[in-house]
Tab-separated table of C-alpha atoms in Angstrom:
chain	number	residue	atom	x	y	z
A	241	MET	CA	27.772	8.457	14.753
A	242	ALA	CA	26.321	6.337	11.886
A	243	ARG	CA	24.424	8.637	9.490
A	244	HIS	CA	21.224	7.642	7.510
A	245	PRO	CA	21.770	9.790	4.589
A	246	GLU	CA	19.185	11.924	2.741
A	247	LEU	CA	18.318	10.844	-0.734
A	248	LEU	CA	18.486	13.858	-2.912
A	249	ILE	CA	16.671	13.834	-6.380
A	250	PRO	CA	16.410	16.186	-9.281
A	251	ALA	CA	13.558	17.628	-11.073
A	252	SER	CA	13.120	19.319	-14.231
A	253	SER	CA	9.415	20.246	-14.067
A	254	LEU	CA	6.388	20.071	-11.789
A	255	GLU	CA	5.469	16.594	-12.947
A	256	VAL	CA	8.957	15.164	-12.227
A	257	LEU	CA	9.199	16.792	-8.870
A	258	LYS	CA	5.951	15.098	-8.013
A	259	THR	CA	7.224	11.853	-9.285
A	260	ALA	CA	10.458	12.181	-7.202
A	261	VAL	CA	8.457	12.781	-4.250
A	262	ILE	CA	6.273	9.751	-4.633
A	263	PHE	CA	9.080	7.341	-5.650
A	264	GLY	CA	11.117	7.961	-2.803
A	265	ALA	CA	13.043	11.158	-2.374
A	266	ASP	CA	13.893	12.960	0.944
A	267	ALA	CA	14.641	16.002	-0.687
A	268	VAL	CA	14.251	17.132	-4.274
A	269	TYR	CA	16.369	20.112	-5.993
A	270	ILE	CA	15.041	22.240	-8.896
A	271	GLY	CA	15.906	25.251	-10.629
A	272	GLY	CA	13.951	28.574	-11.433
A	273	GLU	CA	13.636	30.264	-14.751
A	274	ALA	CA	16.957	32.248	-13.734
A	275	PHE	CA	20.497	31.830	-12.095
A	276	GLY	CA	20.741	28.056	-12.228
A	277	LEU	CA	23.086	26.091	-14.246
A	278	ARG	CA	20.582	24.286	-16.504
A	279	ALA	CA	19.221	26.927	-18.491
A	280	LYS	CA	17.972	24.381	-21.302
A	281	ALA	CA	16.106	22.305	-18.673
A	282	LYS	CA	12.440	23.131	-18.467
A	283	ASN	CA	12.892	24.849	-14.989
A	284	PHE	CA	10.196	26.220	-12.769
A	285	SER	CA	8.002	29.349	-12.905
A	286	MET	CA	7.390	30.913	-9.556
A	287	GLU	CA	3.769	29.488	-9.568
A	288	ASP	CA	5.034	25.946	-10.229
A	289	MET	CA	7.650	26.402	-7.531
A	290	ARG	CA	5.014	27.408	-5.201
A	291	GLU	CA	2.844	24.380	-5.835
A	292	GLY	CA	5.816	21.902	-5.920
A	293	ILE	CA	6.952	23.066	-2.476
A	294	ARG	CA	3.767	22.753	-1.236
A	295	PHE	CA	3.173	19.277	-2.578
A	296	ALA	CA	6.759	18.036	-1.226
A	297	HIS	CA	6.264	19.717	2.149
A	298	ALA	CA	2.613	17.779	2.542
A	299	HIS	CA	4.795	14.637	2.129
A	300	ASP	CA	7.731	15.707	4.460
A	301	VAL	CA	10.019	16.295	1.477
A	302	LYS	CA	12.181	19.027	1.292
A	303	VAL	CA	13.013	21.322	-1.674
A	304	TYR	CA	16.344	23.047	-2.631
A	305	VAL	CA	16.677	25.702	-5.239
A	306	THR	CA	19.531	26.109	-7.339
A	307	ALA	CA	21.024	29.560	-7.886
A	308	ASN	CA	24.552	28.308	-8.776
A	309	ILE	CA	25.656	30.473	-11.593
A	310	LEU	CA	28.960	32.222	-11.295
A	311	ALA	CA	27.523	35.886	-11.519
A	312	HIS	CA	28.757	38.916	-13.646
A	313	ASN	CA	28.208	42.381	-12.457
A	314	GLU	CA	24.935	42.593	-14.600
A	315	ASP	CA	23.433	39.371	-12.722
A	316	LEU	CA	23.638	40.841	-9.344
A	317	PRO	CA	20.477	43.290	-9.425
A	318	GLY	CA	18.346	40.388	-10.898
A	319	VAL	CA	19.785	38.130	-8.161
A	320	ARG	CA	18.543	40.318	-5.479
A	321	GLU	CA	15.102	40.505	-6.762
A	322	TYR	CA	15.103	36.658	-7.558
A	323	PHE	CA	15.707	36.185	-3.833
A	324	LYS	CA	12.883	38.477	-2.805
A	325	GLU	CA	10.585	36.374	-4.829
A	326	LEU	CA	11.934	33.170	-3.344
A	327	LYS	CA	11.488	34.221	0.041
A	328	GLU	CA	7.803	34.534	-0.296
A	329	ILE	CA	7.376	30.748	-1.421
A	330	GLY	CA	9.758	29.223	1.393
A	331	PRO	CA	12.109	26.535	-0.180
A	332	ASP	CA	14.267	24.724	2.383
A	333	ALA	CA	17.648	25.873	1.110
A	334	PHE	CA	19.361	27.364	-1.795
A	335	ILE	CA	22.342	25.847	-3.662
A	336	ILE	CA	24.950	28.691	-4.318
A	337	ALA	CA	28.300	28.744	-5.857
A	338	ASP	CA	29.138	32.380	-5.985
A	339	PRO	CA	30.241	34.342	-2.814
A	340	ALA	CA	28.106	37.601	-3.799
A	341	VAL	CA	25.226	35.511	-4.443
A	342	PHE	CA	25.592	33.588	-1.122
A	343	GLU	CA	25.823	36.980	0.724
A	344	ILE	CA	22.987	38.431	-1.074
A	345	ALA	CA	20.888	35.134	-0.109
A	346	GLY	CA	22.006	35.599	3.596
A	347	GLU	CA	20.972	39.073	3.572
A	348	ILE	CA	17.489	38.812	2.050
A	349	CYS	CA	16.474	35.214	3.253
A	350	PRO	CA	18.340	34.732	6.637
A	351	GLU	CA	15.696	31.991	7.675
A	352	ILE	CA	16.617	29.735	4.617
A	353	GLU	CA	19.529	27.475	4.562
A	354	ARG	CA	22.508	27.886	2.032
A	355	HIS	CA	24.208	25.050	0.599
A	356	ILE	CA	27.654	25.474	-1.348
A	357	SER	CA	27.510	24.018	-4.822
A	358	THR	CA	30.028	21.517	-6.284
A	359	GLN	CA	30.982	24.594	-8.703
A	360	ALA	CA	32.645	26.258	-5.693
A	361	ASN	CA	35.431	23.697	-5.957
A	362	ASN	CA	35.213	22.298	-2.386
A	363	THR	CA	38.142	19.868	-1.970
A	364	ASN	CA	39.299	20.203	1.608
A	365	TYR	CA	38.309	20.587	4.949
A	366	GLY	CA	39.537	24.107	5.343
A	367	THR	CA	37.198	25.051	2.552
A	368	TYR	CA	34.261	23.501	4.288
A	369	LEU	CA	35.283	25.367	7.537
A	370	PHE	CA	35.420	28.481	5.525
A	371	TRP	CA	31.976	28.222	4.385
A	372	TRP	CA	30.557	27.035	7.930
A	373	LYS	CA	31.935	30.512	9.289
A	374	GLN	CA	30.363	32.436	6.530
A	375	GLY	CA	26.914	30.639	7.402
A	376	ALA	CA	26.685	27.705	5.139
A	377	LYS	CA	24.912	24.552	6.499
A	378	ARG	CA	25.981	22.168	3.909
A	379	VAL	CA	28.775	21.927	1.151
A	380	VAL	CA	28.509	19.648	-1.751
A	381	SER	CA	31.848	17.936	-2.348
A	382	ALA	CA	33.756	18.108	-5.547
A	383	ARG	CA	33.391	15.344	-7.786
A	384	GLU	CA	37.190	14.719	-7.709
A	385	LEU	CA	37.379	13.564	-4.108
A	386	SER	CA	37.855	10.015	-2.961
A	387	LEU	CA	35.825	8.627	-0.054
A	388	ALA	CA	38.941	8.601	2.029
A	389	GLU	CA	39.150	12.273	1.642
A	390	ILE	CA	35.537	12.832	2.177
A	391	LYS	CA	35.950	11.003	5.311
A	392	GLU	CA	39.109	13.068	6.569
A	393	ILE	CA	36.839	16.151	5.754
A	394	ARG	CA	33.898	14.714	8.102
A	395	GLU	CA	36.701	14.263	10.903
A	396	HIS	CA	37.560	17.874	10.669
A	397	ILE	CA	34.396	19.714	10.619
A	398	PRO	CA	31.472	20.210	13.145
A	399	GLU	CA	29.349	17.298	13.405
A	400	GLU	CA	26.115	19.331	12.531
A	401	MET	CA	27.750	20.594	9.289
A	402	GLU	CA	26.456	18.587	6.378
A	403	ILE	CA	28.282	16.919	3.497
A	404	GLU	CA	26.444	16.239	-0.151
A	405	SER	CA	28.014	14.190	-2.808
A	406	PHE	CA	26.863	13.094	-6.145
A	407	VAL	CA	26.272	9.300	-6.342
A	408	HIS	CA	24.796	8.765	-9.579
A	409	GLY	CA	24.378	10.053	-13.003
A	410	ALA	CA	26.237	11.876	-15.816
A	411	MET	CA	29.785	13.659	-14.942
A	412	CYS	CA	31.085	16.883	-16.308
A	413	ILE	CA	34.656	15.940	-17.495
A	414	SER	CA	35.883	19.537	-16.308
A	415	TYR	CA	37.086	20.276	-13.002
A	416	SER	CA	34.237	20.431	-10.675
A	417	GLY	CA	31.888	20.953	-13.491
A	418	ARG	CA	33.483	24.509	-14.289
A	419	CYS	CA	33.676	23.920	-18.151
A	420	LEU	CA	35.067	26.571	-20.745
A	421	LEU	CA	34.623	24.472	-23.767
A	422	SER	CA	31.077	25.418	-24.269
A	423	ASN	CA	31.690	29.353	-24.200
A	424	TYR	CA	34.743	29.044	-26.414
A	425	PHE	CA	33.161	26.823	-29.185
A	426	THR	CA	29.594	28.232	-28.946
A	427	GLY	CA	29.487	31.382	-26.991
A	428	ARG	CA	27.226	29.693	-24.532
A	429	ASP	CA	28.739	30.031	-20.972
A	430	ALA	CA	28.625	26.714	-18.874
A	431	ASN	CA	28.957	28.501	-15.761
A	432	ARG	CA	26.123	30.679	-16.461
A	433	GLY	CA	23.612	27.984	-17.238
A	434	ALA	CA	23.809	27.376	-20.914
A	435	CYS	CA	26.267	24.387	-21.324
A	436	THR	CA	25.991	22.758	-24.964
A	437	HIS	CA	27.789	19.633	-23.491
A	438	PRO	CA	30.840	19.557	-25.915
A	439	CYS	CA	32.292	16.801	-23.728
A	440	ARG	CA	30.003	14.638	-25.328
A	441	TRP	CA	31.106	15.493	-28.964
A	442	LYS	CA	33.386	13.494	-31.097
A	443	TYR	CA	36.651	15.248	-32.041
A	444	PHE	CA	39.513	15.057	-34.874
A	445	ILE	CA	42.813	17.108	-34.739
A	446	MET	CA	44.062	19.113	-37.529
A	447	GLU	CA	47.972	20.307	-38.017
A	448	GLU	CA	48.692	24.042	-38.618
A	449	THR	CA	50.524	23.254	-41.964
A	450	ARG	CA	48.070	20.987	-43.230
A	451	PRO	CA	44.798	23.018	-43.196
A	452	GLY	CA	41.635	20.878	-44.022
A	453	GLU	CA	43.360	17.616	-43.483
A	454	TYR	CA	41.756	16.005	-40.554
A	455	MET	CA	43.213	13.290	-38.330
A	456	PRO	CA	41.288	11.212	-35.910
A	457	VAL	CA	42.298	11.184	-32.409
A	458	TYR	CA	42.489	7.317	-31.793
A	459	GLU	CA	41.948	6.623	-28.152
A	460	ASN	CA	41.420	3.045	-29.262
A	461	GLU	CA	40.148	1.255	-32.491
A	462	ARG	CA	36.266	1.885	-31.317
A	463	GLY	CA	36.150	5.738	-31.209
A	464	THR	CA	37.405	9.170	-30.073
A	465	TYR	CA	35.224	10.657	-27.559
A	466	ILE	CA	38.184	11.812	-25.519
A	467	PHE	CA	36.139	14.108	-23.121
A	468	ASN	CA	33.457	11.574	-22.402
A	469	SER	CA	32.960	9.970	-19.161
A	470	LYS	CA	30.868	6.912	-18.079
A	471	ASP	CA	27.975	7.749	-15.802
A	472	LEU	CA	28.692	7.495	-12.136
A	473	CYS	CA	26.829	4.776	-10.167
A	474	MET	CA	27.476	3.792	-6.410
A	475	ILE	CA	24.545	1.727	-5.803
A	476	GLU	CA	26.908	-1.168	-4.746
A	477	HIS	CA	28.453	1.118	-2.370
A	478	ILE	CA	26.093	2.433	0.064
A	479	PRO	CA	28.087	1.203	3.048
A	480	GLU	CA	31.166	2.956	2.024
A	481	LEU	CA	29.261	6.162	1.390
A	482	ILE	CA	27.674	6.043	4.806
A	483	ASP	CA	31.099	5.231	6.396
A	484	ALA	CA	32.588	8.431	4.817
A	485	GLY	CA	30.003	10.589	6.755
A	486	ILE	CA	28.093	11.755	3.747
A	487	ASP	CA	24.737	13.379	4.894
A	488	SER	CA	23.152	13.436	1.459
A	489	LEU	CA	23.142	11.199	-1.655
A	490	LYS	CA	22.710	13.367	-4.743
A	491	ILE	CA	21.447	12.099	-7.928
A	492	GLU	CA	22.432	14.171	-11.247
A	493	GLY	CA	19.981	14.668	-13.712
A	494	ARG	CA	18.019	18.070	-13.682
A	495	MET	CA	17.087	17.608	-17.621
A	496	LYS	CA	16.022	13.821	-17.230
A	497	THR	CA	12.467	12.486	-17.657
A	498	ALA	CA	10.184	11.355	-15.103
A	499	LEU	CA	10.823	7.683	-15.882
A	500	TYR	CA	14.744	8.130	-15.174
A	501	VAL	CA	13.971	10.201	-11.914
A	502	ALA	CA	11.306	7.444	-10.725
A	503	THR	CA	13.791	4.495	-11.593
A	504	VAL	CA	16.658	5.985	-9.898
A	505	ALA	CA	14.728	7.521	-7.032
A	506	ARG	CA	12.990	4.169	-6.192
A	507	THR	CA	16.036	2.040	-6.560
A	508	TYR	CA	18.285	4.009	-4.177
A	509	ARG	CA	15.272	4.376	-1.837
A	510	LYS	CA	15.265	0.563	-1.414
A	511	ALA	CA	18.814	0.204	-1.084
A	512	LEU	CA	19.054	2.742	1.630
A	513	ASP	CA	16.069	1.273	3.648
A	514	ASP	CA	17.307	-2.485	3.139
A	515	TYR	CA	20.786	-1.283	4.466
A	516	ALA	CA	19.070	0.472	7.356
A	517	GLU	CA	17.289	-2.613	8.351
A	518	ASP	CA	19.871	-5.054	7.706
A	519	PRO	CA	23.221	-5.001	5.748
A	520	LYS	CA	22.684	-8.599	4.787
A	521	LEU	CA	19.235	-7.685	3.146
A	522	TYR	CA	21.035	-5.116	1.375
A	523	ARG	CA	23.545	-7.674	-0.177
A	524	LYS	CA	20.962	-10.177	-0.804
A	525	ASN	CA	18.907	-7.495	-2.840
A	526	MET	CA	21.863	-6.399	-4.832
A	527	PRO	CA	20.658	-8.269	-7.967
A	528	TRP	CA	17.506	-6.323	-8.053
A	529	TYR	CA	18.959	-3.050	-7.611
A	530	LEU	CA	21.398	-3.554	-10.382
A	531	ASP	CA	18.563	-4.761	-12.786
A	532	GLN	CA	16.286	-1.956	-11.828
A	533	ILE	CA	18.926	0.814	-12.200
A	534	SER	CA	19.963	-0.461	-15.683
A	535	ASN	CA	16.250	0.039	-16.772
A	536	CYS	CA	16.577	3.769	-17.240
A	537	THR	CA	18.982	5.596	-19.741
A	538	TYR	CA	22.627	5.436	-18.936
A	539	ARG	CA	26.175	5.493	-20.681
A	540	GLN	CA	27.496	2.665	-18.510
A	541	PHE	CA	28.765	2.760	-15.337
A	542	THR	CA	31.653	3.990	-13.101
A	543	THR	CA	32.620	4.754	-9.764
A	544	GLY	CA	34.416	8.055	-10.723
A	545	PHE	CA	37.051	9.127	-8.208
A	546	TYR	CA	35.602	7.776	-5.214
A	547	PHE	CA	37.958	4.780	-4.873
A	548	GLY	CA	41.035	6.771	-6.489
A	549	LYS	CA	41.642	8.538	-9.673
A	550	PRO	CA	39.943	6.974	-12.771
A	551	GLY	CA	41.728	5.328	-15.350
A	552	ASP	CA	40.787	4.691	-18.973
A	553	GLU	CA	38.321	2.352	-18.100
A	554	SER	CA	36.278	5.129	-16.883
A	555	GLN	CA	35.979	6.807	-20.428
A	556	ILE	CA	33.439	5.659	-23.211
A	557	TYR	CA	34.987	5.309	-26.578
A	558	ASP	CA	32.623	3.360	-28.511
A	559	SER	CA	29.768	5.791	-28.463
A	560	ASN	CA	28.452	9.064	-26.752
A	561	THR	CA	24.880	7.846	-26.729
A	562	TYR	CA	22.794	6.374	-24.134
A	563	VAL	CA	21.790	2.587	-23.451
A	564	LYS	CA	17.845	2.565	-23.365
A	565	GLU	CA	16.114	-0.135	-21.749
A	566	TYR	CA	12.535	1.437	-21.571
A	567	THR	CA	10.303	4.123	-22.976
A	568	TYR	CA	8.442	6.427	-21.003
A	569	LEU	CA	4.664	6.550	-21.722
A	570	GLY	CA	3.123	8.410	-19.227
A	571	ILE	CA	2.203	8.859	-15.519
A	572	ILE	CA	-1.505	8.011	-13.972
A	573	SER	CA	-2.948	11.513	-13.106
A	574	GLY	CA	-6.707	10.569	-12.411
A	575	GLY	CA	-9.404	7.874	-13.492
A	576	LYS	CA	-12.967	7.547	-14.291
A	577	ASP	CA	-15.109	4.707	-15.373
A	578	GLY	CA	-12.398	2.197	-14.664
A	579	MET	CA	-9.978	3.814	-17.123
A	580	TYR	CA	-6.841	5.988	-16.118
A	581	ARG	CA	-5.974	9.364	-17.320
A	582	ILE	CA	-2.509	9.891	-18.879
A	583	GLU	CA	-0.678	12.919	-20.571
A	584	GLN	CA	1.086	10.502	-23.212
A	585	ARG	CA	4.792	11.044	-23.725
A	586	ASN	CA	5.550	8.298	-26.343
A	587	LYS	CA	3.483	6.281	-28.910
A	588	PHE	CA	1.689	3.188	-28.148
A	589	SER	CA	-1.201	1.139	-29.106
A	590	VAL	CA	-4.262	-0.972	-28.131
A	591	GLY	CA	-3.216	-4.481	-27.919
A	592	GLU	CA	0.513	-3.507	-26.681
A	593	VAL	CA	2.070	-5.171	-23.389
A	594	VAL	CA	3.179	-2.386	-21.079
A	595	GLU	CA	4.377	-1.961	-17.467
A	596	ILE	CA	2.588	-0.349	-14.572
A	597	MET	CA	5.828	0.895	-12.417
A	598	LYS	CA	4.758	1.222	-8.845
A	599	PRO	CA	6.628	3.454	-6.091
A	600	ASN	CA	6.946	0.371	-4.008
A	601	GLY	CA	9.139	-1.732	-6.186
A	602	GLU	CA	6.354	-3.623	-8.327
A	603	ASN	CA	6.455	-3.770	-11.885
A	604	VAL	CA	2.998	-4.970	-13.254
A	605	GLU	CA	2.802	-6.307	-16.938
A	606	VAL	CA	-0.677	-5.213	-18.327
A	607	THR	CA	-2.132	-5.081	-22.011
A	608	VAL	CA	-3.630	-2.129	-23.296
A	609	ARG	CA	-7.351	-2.687	-23.857
A	610	ARG	CA	-8.734	0.561	-24.779
A	611	LEU	CA	-7.701	4.239	-25.533
A	612	VAL	CA	-10.081	7.146	-25.361
A	613	ASP	CA	-9.506	10.666	-25.777
A	614	GLU	CA	-10.969	13.696	-23.695
A	615	GLU	CA	-14.020	13.579	-25.893
A	616	GLY	CA	-14.695	9.888	-25.423
A	617	ASN	CA	-13.629	8.832	-28.918
A	618	GLU	CA	-12.169	5.558	-29.160
A	619	GLN	CA	-8.365	5.467	-30.467
A	620	GLU	CA	-6.154	2.472	-31.744
A	621	SER	CA	-2.935	4.384	-30.857
A	622	ALA	CA	-1.678	7.206	-28.951
A	623	PRO	CA	0.408	8.917	-31.686
A	624	HIS	CA	0.675	12.564	-30.459
A	625	PRO	CA	3.068	13.786	-27.525
A	626	LYS	CA	1.066	15.201	-24.371
A	627	GLN	CA	-2.373	14.292	-25.953
A	628	VAL	CA	-4.457	13.541	-22.668
A	629	LEU	CA	-5.955	9.934	-22.909
A	630	TYR	CA	-8.095	7.524	-20.843
A	631	VAL	CA	-6.603	4.037	-20.612
A	632	ASP	CA	-7.930	0.673	-19.986
A	633	LEU	CA	-5.298	-1.302	-18.379
A	634	GLY	CA	-7.233	-4.239	-17.176
A	635	SER	CA	-5.582	-3.943	-13.797
A	636	ARG	CA	-5.417	-1.609	-10.923
A	637	ALA	CA	-3.068	1.534	-11.079
A	638	ASP	CA	-2.836	4.299	-8.768
A	639	MET	CA	-1.996	8.187	-8.953
A	640	TYR	CA	1.524	8.738	-10.053
A	641	ASP	CA	2.230	5.153	-11.164
A	642	ILE	CA	4.389	5.151	-14.472
A	643	LEU	CA	3.352	3.594	-17.694
A	644	ARG	CA	6.654	2.205	-19.548
A	645	ARG	CA	7.390	0.037	-22.434
A	646	ALA	CA	10.345	-2.312	-22.536
A	647	GLU	CA	12.359	-2.104	-25.643
A	648	PRO	CA	13.558	-5.180	-27.531
């Protein structure tokens, strides 16, 4: 059976959740203030989570809540109380890695689906069947699986069981994201949500009998980022993902900005819809997808493990920094007297040329005509992050449109 996969988008805050919904998500995954693997993300208070779920459901979009830490004894009482709170606000599913957490969620919230996180190392159909028998609706595939392996899993599991796979974003270099480096180097446990991302650092070696004498690790002449991976991007391989039987295409990035989320969501949404309408239309529009997907920050792209074990070309040796094409300025959140309200994110000025980025794929170039603060005072620039301003753009903008500026 041909499957039309869900587009699953990350959200770090209520603002980003709303952006994901408006720009094309079928479902959004978020983390609360505890028991998720992105402790450094803004994350959601219970109040924000309640509002976010209400907003998403009003737009027929699902919300999944991550509770995917690998729990220690001391965590379990808090986990139990956490699920009691979540039961009241009604997310569509939990994303869980730990069997104890899984059982607690099933006991307290039997009406809410449980999905198995990639952290649980899901690499074979026997594992999928095990979790299905325990009551899981969906399993997230390990990043180490090829499309051929995922297709074989699909052939061995019930039709109604769902497969979710990452298709875009940063890839943890450790097996299925279970990294010990952070804990070893800094005492911050990646498996309990506090990863310091040491796989992005630059390394040297030191010989035991020559303390203080550092030697570079030359992967090649351009650098030594021996753990660093390029970002995953499967926008050119939607047909293969669908053929493998994947039900949910997952974007990585629960610490990303609204601009990143809007860009990726809008691009994959159009690619999926174009392919569903006509595979020829999808192939025809490929240059647009590739152009748009490069407009958000990224580290250069790879297809990861999907077509076999990655080689050296999937590593980045010249830099651990992001390529950046656009700067995020703010989201349209209202308007009055022909001007649009934004909460400014980066500096911009009257007279600058910026773009209005729309969910339907349009990018409208405009010139900033006026800036006015909440008290009605004219400003020449917007230098202070999170300042609320009203902007005259000389063009129509709608709620949730994004303002961005192209970088030279």
